[in-house]
């Protein structure tokens, strides 16, 4: 945001030179990007009076002038300007003067005649655009007077405005800040409304406003100025606009830009005659509707775009750019002036969608004050009437569907001092708010309540007001204090350590870590995850449809990574990702940590024979999960058949606690999810709920001596119903186990309906017995073994073979 120091002085007193002003406001949070001089002639240029003009003997378009420069004898200058007549006073640059473009005046011989300097035009001095002749100066100026006294120039400061302070995107906003920093709020004043010719006819007689999208446009004001003569703006306005980087166009358009830079309120002027039925309709665009904007580009609109229309067509892309079909031209006689407020996120999305970035959209994206909508409208209307010779129709058409009530924010004095580490009095704190122009609604011994003005959109809570106190008190005046901290502490209190420990464990199991974006499209987030669209957490303003919601599972990213690697001839993969996932639960969103593991291809391509050609299978993944759980000393989990929308029904299982809580689901990814991948073998994936895993307290690590006595092994072979799972048998054996039973291992499963009968299977277990106190005899082992078999047969429908 560029501001002119001379322009700022119209609204407040500035007690410091430009460099100090920039430094003081930087300390208050308004950082400076650059300071430059504007409209200041080069040093050394003086007023010269042409005493004599005679033609050049060798050039028809050159003249030889004798110029009085105030000191010494008159100098001879060869000049090519047509208006260098005797008696004229003009800027004279003597030998040695250097211009801003690096050009240096030298003694020169032009067509045989020596010239000892140059008579200058306005453009050569940076004082204007005219280059048709030398710049004529007033007759009262004495020769030899430094031109810098006549044209002191201006200082332009470029401010880096943060997105939360749209009020700083104007000269009025910066001036208000200067008055606050200087502790002189009484010196600040809004620009006056110049007297303009008015008529008795009401604006409502010539136009109407219909807001059909009040959620996107809370206020729209239309004023009408008639009998306007469109022409160039006065020089003072052109210079101010040029100083802040705005190109002058004509008096009507320049007024809207001038008030924009002055008050921060974007405006737009329509040719009233070109509006269908001479009325304004604020509505959502229709899908496929087209609009050609002022830059000559045609845009296809969607129903997400807010359109300013008349009775027949769109005439402006709301908050971004006007339409070519209603622009101001030399033939315009009646102007309809728009001043409005729009929903910031709507304007931001429209500007990004159409690749347009304008001064108007830059401000609307951040928000404008509803009160400034009315003030800027009146200010611009009277300026247009003044500079265009027109008259403002009485009143305005002000569509204001839902006027908001006052916003009150309370600030506790004790809270201010506690957060800032200061000892400010209540009066000192209140004075900070007065300096900033924040009206005091109520005050007592403990707190003060502020009625936030419409231009301060950033003040929403107590912390915002405390920040303002810190700025006004001066951040440099707040003494530094050592922050209270805990030295050391247990690892269990560290939220980062458990995550890193889990990563280390997974890498130790031979897995490579991957990372994916946490944003997905709706289609990706609901494909195979078991989550419906209503359970997704959508972004309020996504960058694109591909990044519309938070990921509910790590599965989509894992599948995408596998597909990308397989497409680049990397078929052997053992991957994992640890990250957050989020879903919308009834009443509140839920965010948790999850681990995704993927195995495909060959585990040992570097080996020989059968080991080289073997590929990952379901039991590799199951064994990896079991090894990880064993490493974390988590026991007692059930592994049982499960179903998941992304896994084949014949190869899907889950690990669950005794209470039924699922900790992990694993299986072979179904063919419909891998059909477009260039895989050479099946893909196996596990999804582990890390947040739930973290909540399981692992038993302390205990060391036991090596066994001193030998073990004895007995086998059990049994017939069991097909539906009876190994997990149930294993759990029952452990429940019934005598104290000597050390290990249970399933070593054979046989299913053959012809040999065993329909619905039956054969299982064989190896049971290891050992005593820590003595060597067991065969009789002791056999007695314990038979007792265990009897108890198992009584508990489960099994038959021993």
Short mmCIF file of C-alpha atoms in Angstrom, two decimals, residues 541-706:
data_model
loop_
_atom_site.label_atom_id
_atom_site.label_comp_id
_atom_site.label_asym_id
_atom_site.label_seq_id
_atom_site.Cartn_x
_atom_site.Cartn_y
_atom_site.Cartn_z
CA UNK A 541 -12.26 -22.18 1.01
CA UNK A 542 -10.26 -24.96 -0.71
CA UNK A 543 -7.59 -24.11 -3.27
CA UNK A 544 -9.14 -26.66 -5.65
CA UNK A 545 -11.63 -29.53 -5.74
CA UNK A 546 -8.70 -31.96 -5.45
CA UNK A 547 -7.88 -30.48 -2.02
CA UNK A 548 -11.41 -30.07 -0.68
CA UNK A 549 -11.37 -32.04 2.59
CA UNK A 550 -9.15 -33.50 5.28
CA UNK A 551 -8.14 -37.12 4.78
CA UNK A 552 -10.24 -39.58 6.84
CA UNK A 553 -7.73 -42.39 6.32
CA UNK A 554 -4.15 -42.94 5.20
CA UNK A 555 -5.32 -45.52 2.65
CA UNK A 556 -5.81 -43.17 -0.37
CA UNK A 557 -2.34 -41.67 -0.02
CA UNK A 558 -0.77 -45.10 0.44
CA UNK A 559 -2.46 -46.44 -2.71
CA UNK A 560 -1.36 -43.39 -4.69
CA UNK A 561 2.25 -43.81 -3.55
CA UNK A 562 2.28 -47.50 -4.48
CA UNK A 563 0.78 -46.73 -7.90
CA UNK A 564 3.36 -44.00 -8.56
CA UNK A 565 6.28 -46.26 -7.63
CA UNK A 566 4.94 -49.21 -9.59
CA UNK A 567 4.57 -47.01 -12.67
CA UNK A 568 8.28 -46.20 -12.39
CA UNK A 569 9.45 -49.82 -12.27
CA UNK A 570 9.68 -50.05 -8.48
CA UNK A 571 7.53 -53.15 -7.82
CA UNK A 572 9.11 -54.26 -4.51
CA UNK A 573 7.75 -52.01 -1.78
CA UNK A 574 7.56 -52.11 2.00
CA UNK A 575 6.18 -48.74 3.09
CA UNK A 576 4.60 -47.04 6.07
CA UNK A 577 3.14 -43.63 6.86
CA UNK A 578 2.32 -42.16 10.27
CA UNK A 579 0.01 -39.16 10.21
CA UNK A 580 -3.20 -37.55 11.36
CA UNK A 581 -6.63 -38.39 9.96
CA UNK A 582 -9.87 -36.57 10.72
CA UNK A 583 -13.58 -37.35 10.47
CA UNK A 584 -16.74 -35.59 11.53
CA UNK A 585 -18.40 -37.38 14.44
CA UNK A 586 -21.81 -36.44 15.88
CA UNK A 587 -21.35 -33.18 17.74
CA UNK A 588 -17.63 -32.70 17.21
CA UNK A 589 -14.80 -33.45 14.75
CA UNK A 590 -12.39 -36.27 15.62
CA UNK A 591 -8.68 -36.20 14.83
CA UNK A 592 -6.41 -39.15 15.54
CA UNK A 593 -3.10 -40.69 14.56
CA UNK A 594 -3.03 -43.61 12.18
CA UNK A 595 -0.32 -45.80 10.65
CA UNK A 596 -0.66 -47.20 7.13
CA UNK A 597 1.57 -50.12 6.06
CA UNK A 598 1.85 -51.46 2.51
CA UNK A 599 3.66 -54.58 1.22
CA UNK A 600 3.90 -55.71 -2.40
CA UNK A 601 6.43 -57.44 -4.61
CA UNK A 602 9.36 -59.58 -3.39
CA UNK A 603 10.76 -59.20 0.13
CA UNK A 604 14.23 -60.56 -0.89
CA UNK A 605 15.00 -59.86 -4.56
CA UNK A 606 18.73 -59.93 -3.72
CA UNK A 607 18.72 -63.64 -2.79
CA UNK A 608 18.74 -66.82 -4.90
CA UNK A 609 16.39 -69.65 -5.74
CA UNK A 610 12.95 -69.79 -4.18
CA UNK A 611 13.72 -67.00 -1.71
CA UNK A 612 14.34 -64.62 -4.63
CA UNK A 613 11.02 -65.33 -6.37
CA UNK A 614 8.81 -65.46 -3.27
CA UNK A 615 6.38 -62.54 -2.95
CA UNK A 616 4.72 -60.97 0.06
CA UNK A 617 1.57 -62.67 1.30
CA UNK A 618 -1.03 -62.03 3.97
CA UNK A 619 0.99 -63.77 6.67
CA UNK A 620 4.02 -61.55 6.06
CA UNK A 621 1.89 -58.54 6.93
CA UNK A 622 0.24 -60.30 9.87
CA UNK A 623 3.64 -61.39 11.19
CA UNK A 624 5.01 -57.88 10.84
CA UNK A 625 2.11 -56.46 12.87
CA UNK A 626 2.58 -59.16 15.51
CA UNK A 627 6.32 -58.46 15.70
CA UNK A 628 5.61 -54.76 16.16
CA UNK A 629 3.04 -55.39 18.88
CA UNK A 630 5.43 -57.78 20.61
CA UNK A 631 8.16 -55.12 20.47
CA UNK A 632 5.77 -52.68 22.13
CA UNK A 633 4.93 -55.39 24.75
CA UNK A 634 1.24 -55.38 23.82
CA UNK A 635 -0.27 -58.82 24.38
CA UNK A 636 -3.71 -60.35 24.73
CA UNK A 637 -5.07 -59.05 21.40
CA UNK A 638 -7.43 -61.15 19.30
CA UNK A 639 -6.78 -61.67 15.60
CA UNK A 640 -10.06 -62.44 13.90
CA UNK A 641 -11.74 -62.36 10.51
CA UNK A 642 -12.95 -58.91 9.53
CA UNK A 643 -14.46 -57.00 6.61
CA UNK A 644 -13.24 -53.75 5.06
CA UNK A 645 -14.48 -52.06 1.87
CA UNK A 646 -10.97 -51.90 0.40
CA UNK A 647 -9.87 -55.47 1.19
CA UNK A 648 -10.73 -58.83 -0.37
CA UNK A 649 -13.28 -60.64 1.79
CA UNK A 650 -11.21 -63.85 1.79
CA UNK A 651 -8.06 -62.16 3.13
CA UNK A 652 -9.02 -59.60 5.74
CA UNK A 653 -8.48 -59.66 9.49
CA UNK A 654 -8.31 -57.34 12.46
CA UNK A 655 -6.49 -57.12 15.78
CA UNK A 656 -8.86 -56.22 18.60
CA UNK A 657 -8.76 -55.86 22.36
CA UNK A 658 -10.78 -58.05 24.69
CA UNK A 659 -13.37 -55.27 24.93
CA UNK A 660 -13.88 -55.37 21.17
CA UNK A 661 -11.98 -52.20 20.21
CA UNK A 662 -10.30 -52.59 16.81
CA UNK A 663 -6.64 -51.56 16.84
CA UNK A 664 -5.67 -52.63 13.34
CA UNK A 665 -7.28 -53.96 10.17
CA UNK A 666 -5.24 -55.68 7.47
CA UNK A 667 -5.76 -57.55 4.25
CA UNK A 668 -5.19 -57.89 0.53
CA UNK A 669 -6.36 -54.84 -1.39
CA UNK A 670 -9.32 -55.75 -3.60
CA UNK A 671 -8.68 -55.94 -7.37
CA UNK A 672 -10.92 -52.95 -8.19
CA UNK A 673 -8.50 -50.69 -6.27
CA UNK A 674 -5.35 -52.03 -7.96
CA UNK A 675 -6.62 -52.62 -11.49
CA UNK A 676 -4.99 -49.45 -12.85
CA UNK A 677 -1.66 -50.08 -11.07
CA UNK A 678 1.29 -51.79 -12.73
CA UNK A 679 1.75 -54.27 -9.90
CA UNK A 680 3.52 -57.61 -10.36
CA UNK A 681 2.01 -59.16 -7.22
CA UNK A 682 -0.88 -58.50 -4.79
CA UNK A 683 -0.83 -55.48 -2.50
CA UNK A 684 -1.31 -56.01 1.25
CA UNK A 685 -2.20 -53.07 3.48
CA UNK A 686 -2.68 -52.59 7.22
CA UNK A 687 -4.27 -49.59 8.93
CA UNK A 688 -3.29 -49.27 12.60
CA UNK A 689 -5.03 -46.85 14.97
CA UNK A 690 -2.03 -45.31 16.68
CA UNK A 691 -4.00 -43.05 19.00
CA UNK A 692 -5.70 -46.13 20.45
CA UNK A 693 -2.40 -48.00 20.55
CA UNK A 694 -0.78 -45.16 22.52
CA UNK A 695 -3.48 -45.48 25.18
CA UNK A 696 -2.56 -49.10 25.93
CA UNK A 697 -0.08 -49.11 28.76
CA UNK A 698 2.68 -51.60 28.07
CA UNK A 699 3.73 -53.67 31.08
CA UNK A 700 7.17 -52.89 32.45
CA UNK A 701 10.04 -54.75 30.86
CA UNK A 702 11.01 -57.64 33.13
CA UNK A 703 14.10 -59.77 32.89
CA UNK A 704 13.97 -63.48 33.90
CA UNK A 705 16.81 -65.96 34.17
CA UNK A 706 17.44 -68.49 31.43
#
